[in-house]
mmCIF file with all atom_site columns, C-alpha atoms in Angstrom:
data_model
loop_
_atom_site.group_PDB
_atom_site.id
_atom_site.type_symbol
_atom_site.label_atom_id
_atom_site.label_alt_id
_atom_site.label_comp_id
_atom_site.label_asym_id
_atom_site.label_entity_id
_atom_site.label_seq_id
_atom_site.pdbx_PDB_ins_code
_atom_site.Cartn_x
_atom_site.Cartn_y
_atom_site.Cartn_z
_atom_site.occupancy
_atom_site.B_iso_or_equiv
_atom_site.pdbx_formal_charge
_atom_site.auth_seq_id
_atom_site.auth_comp_id
_atom_site.auth_asym_id
_atom_site.auth_atom_id
_atom_site.pdbx_PDB_model_num
ATOM 1  C CA . MET A 1 1  ? -8.664  11.847 -6.379  1.00 95.00 ? 1  MET A CA 1
ATOM 2  C CA . LEU A 1 2  ? -7.449  12.951 -2.600  1.00 97.00 ? 2  LEU A CA 1
ATOM 3  C CA . GLY A 1 3  ? -6.798  10.245 0.339   1.00 98.00 ? 3  GLY A CA 1
ATOM 4  C CA . ILE A 1 4  ? -4.984  10.236 3.982   1.00 98.00 ? 4  ILE A CA 1
ATOM 5  C CA . ILE A 1 5  ? -3.531  8.033  5.903   1.00 98.00 ? 5  ILE A CA 1
ATOM 6  C CA . ASP A 1 6  ? -6.704  6.390  8.720   1.00 97.00 ? 6  ASP A CA 1
ATOM 7  C CA . ARG A 1 7  ? -4.544  3.810  9.101   1.00 98.00 ? 7  ARG A CA 1
ATOM 8  C CA . PHE A 1 8  ? -1.659  1.400  7.893   1.00 98.00 ? 8  PHE A CA 1
ATOM 9  C CA . GLU A 1 9  ? -3.041  -3.239 8.294   1.00 97.00 ? 9  GLU A CA 1
ATOM 10 C CA . ASP A 1 10 ? -0.172  -5.709 7.574   1.00 96.00 ? 10 ASP A CA 1
ATOM 11 C CA . GLU A 1 11 ? -0.028  -4.688 3.436   1.00 97.00 ? 11 GLU A CA 1
ATOM 12 C CA . PHE A 1 12 ? -1.924  -2.679 3.253   1.00 98.00 ? 12 PHE A CA 1
ATOM 13 C CA . ALA A 1 13 ? -2.525  1.608  3.858   1.00 98.00 ? 13 ALA A CA 1
ATOM 14 C CA . ILE A 1 14 ? -6.511  2.018  4.768   1.00 98.00 ? 14 ILE A CA 1
ATOM 15 C CA . ILE A 1 15 ? -6.847  5.137  2.977   1.00 98.00 ? 15 ILE A CA 1
ATOM 16 C CA . GLU A 1 16 ? -10.372 7.765  3.303   1.00 98.00 ? 16 GLU A CA 1
ATOM 17 C CA . LEU A 1 17 ? -10.723 9.582  0.263   1.00 97.00 ? 17 LEU A CA 1
ATOM 18 C CA . GLU A 1 18 ? -12.564 12.597 -0.379  1.00 94.00 ? 18 GLU A CA 1
ATOM 19 C CA . ASN A 1 19 ? -16.209 11.702 -0.142  1.00 95.00 ? 19 ASN A CA 1
ATOM 20 C CA . LYS A 1 20 ? -15.408 9.646  2.769   1.00 96.00 ? 20 LYS A CA 1
ATOM 21 C CA . LYS A 1 21 ? -15.244 5.712  0.877   1.00 98.00 ? 21 LYS A CA 1
ATOM 22 C CA . ILE A 1 22 ? -12.489 4.068  2.646   1.00 98.00 ? 22 ILE A CA 1
ATOM 23 C CA . ILE A 1 23 ? -10.650 2.185  0.753   1.00 98.00 ? 23 ILE A CA 1
ATOM 24 C CA . ASN A 1 24 ? -7.255  -0.153 0.896   1.00 98.00 ? 24 ASN A CA 1
ATOM 25 C CA . ILE A 1 25 ? -4.220  0.118  -1.099  1.00 97.00 ? 25 ILE A CA 1
ATOM 26 C CA . GLU A 1 26 ? -1.086  -1.809 -0.947  1.00 97.00 ? 26 GLU A CA 1
ATOM 27 C CA . LYS A 1 27 ? 1.278   -0.843 1.292   1.00 97.00 ? 27 LYS A CA 1
ATOM 28 C CA . SER A 1 28 ? 4.516   -1.481 -1.573  1.00 97.00 ? 28 SER A CA 1
ATOM 29 C CA . LYS A 1 29 ? 2.259   1.428  -3.549  1.00 97.00 ? 29 LYS A CA 1
ATOM 30 C CA . ILE A 1 30 ? 3.147   4.512  -1.466  1.00 97.00 ? 30 ILE A CA 1
ATOM 31 C CA . PRO A 1 31 ? 5.552   6.421  0.526   1.00 97.00 ? 31 PRO A CA 1
ATOM 32 C CA . THR A 1 32 ? 7.962   4.693  2.289   1.00 96.00 ? 32 THR A CA 1
ATOM 33 C CA . GLU A 1 33 ? 7.379   8.155  4.767   1.00 97.00 ? 33 GLU A CA 1
ATOM 34 C CA . ALA A 1 34 ? 4.143   7.334  4.837   1.00 98.00 ? 34 ALA A CA 1
ATOM 35 C CA . ILE A 1 35 ? 2.678   8.390  8.584   1.00 97.00 ? 35 ILE A CA 1
ATOM 36 C CA . VAL A 1 36 ? -1.138  8.226  9.811   1.00 97.00 ? 36 VAL A CA 1
ATOM 37 C CA . GLY A 1 37 ? -3.299  11.256 9.127   1.00 96.00 ? 37 GLY A CA 1
ATOM 38 C CA . ASP A 1 38 ? -0.719  12.223 5.488   1.00 97.00 ? 38 ASP A CA 1
ATOM 39 C CA . VAL A 1 39 ? -2.570  13.260 2.897   1.00 98.00 ? 39 VAL A CA 1
ATOM 40 C CA . LEU A 1 40 ? -1.757  11.825 -0.332  1.00 98.00 ? 40 LEU A CA 1
ATOM 41 C CA . ASN A 1 41 ? -2.895  12.492 -4.431  1.00 98.00 ? 41 ASN A CA 1
ATOM 42 C CA . ILE A 1 42 ? -4.299  9.705  -5.524  1.00 97.00 ? 42 ILE A CA 1
ATOM 43 C CA . GLY A 1 43 ? -3.630  9.069  -9.881  1.00 95.00 ? 43 GLY A CA 1
ATOM 44 C CA . GLU A 1 44 ? -1.418  7.303  -11.703 1.00 95.00 ? 44 GLU A CA 1
ATOM 45 C CA . TYR A 1 45 ? 1.986   7.234  -8.743  1.00 96.00 ? 45 TYR A CA 1
ATOM 46 C CA . ILE A 1 46 ? 0.334   8.255  -4.970  1.00 98.00 ? 46 ILE A CA 1
ATOM 47 C CA . THR A 1 47 ? 2.395   11.145 -3.436  1.00 98.00 ? 47 THR A CA 1
ATOM 48 C CA . ILE A 1 48 ? 2.612   12.402 -0.722  1.00 98.00 ? 48 ILE A CA 1
ATOM 49 C CA . ASN A 1 49 ? 0.571   16.564 -1.334  1.00 98.00 ? 49 ASN A CA 1
ATOM 50 C CA . LEU A 1 50 ? 2.697   18.215 1.420   1.00 97.00 ? 50 LEU A CA 1
ATOM 51 C CA . VAL A 1 51 ? 1.001   21.244 1.297   1.00 97.00 ? 51 VAL A CA 1
ATOM 52 C CA . GLU A 1 52 ? -2.483  19.747 2.283   1.00 97.00 ? 52 GLU A CA 1
ATOM 53 C CA . THR A 1 53 ? -1.555  17.690 4.229   1.00 97.00 ? 53 THR A CA 1
ATOM 54 C CA . GLU A 1 54 ? 0.766   20.684 7.181   1.00 97.00 ? 54 GLU A CA 1
ATOM 55 C CA . SER A 1 55 ? -1.980  22.830 6.279   1.00 96.00 ? 55 SER A CA 1
ATOM 56 C CA . ARG A 1 56 ? -4.749  19.525 8.003   1.00 93.00 ? 56 ARG A CA 1
ATOM 57 C CA . ARG A 1 57 ? -2.533  19.137 10.992  1.00 93.00 ? 57 ARG A CA 1
ATOM 58 C CA . LYS A 1 58 ? -2.100  23.084 11.104  1.00 94.00 ? 58 LYS A CA 1
ATOM 59 C CA . ARG A 1 59 ? -6.033  23.086 11.348  1.00 92.00 ? 59 ARG A CA 1
ATOM 60 C CA . ILE A 1 60 ? -6.638  20.115 13.863  1.00 88.00 ? 60 ILE A CA 1
ATOM 61 C CA . GLU A 1 61 ? -3.169  21.447 16.595  1.00 89.00 ? 61 GLU A CA 1
ATOM 62 C CA . ARG A 1 62 ? -5.069  25.201 16.912  1.00 88.00 ? 62 ARG A CA 1
ATOM 63 C CA . LEU A 1 63 ? -8.374  23.497 16.986  1.00 86.00 ? 63 LEU A CA 1
ATOM 64 C CA . SER A 1 64 ? -7.570  21.140 20.078  1.00 86.00 ? 64 SER A CA 1
ATOM 65 C CA . GLU A 1 65 ? -6.079  24.341 21.598  1.00 83.00 ? 65 GLU A CA 1
ATOM 66 C CA . ASP A 1 66 ? -9.401  25.095 21.395  1.00 73.00 ? 66 ASP A CA 1
ATOM 67 C CA . LEU A 1 67 ? -10.966 22.401 23.036  1.00 74.00 ? 67 LEU A CA 1
ATOM 68 C CA . TRP A 1 68 ? -7.772  22.398 25.921  1.00 73.00 ? 68 TRP A CA 1
ATOM 69 C CA . LYS A 1 69 ? -8.842  27.055 26.411  1.00 66.00 ? 69 LYS A CA 1
#
């Protein structure tokens, strides 16, 4: 399952799942280098999906460039 870090609140990361459901995961269970906007692989272990994260960031960059043209 994939999820995107929406924000951090206290000891939790607020994650939006692919189905738009919002869940809270304890910060201690996600990689310490994770930041807002990172795409996570959520399963037995939680890891940052570097390929999806980079793809998403580039897509957002292109959209914002188009917005300001």
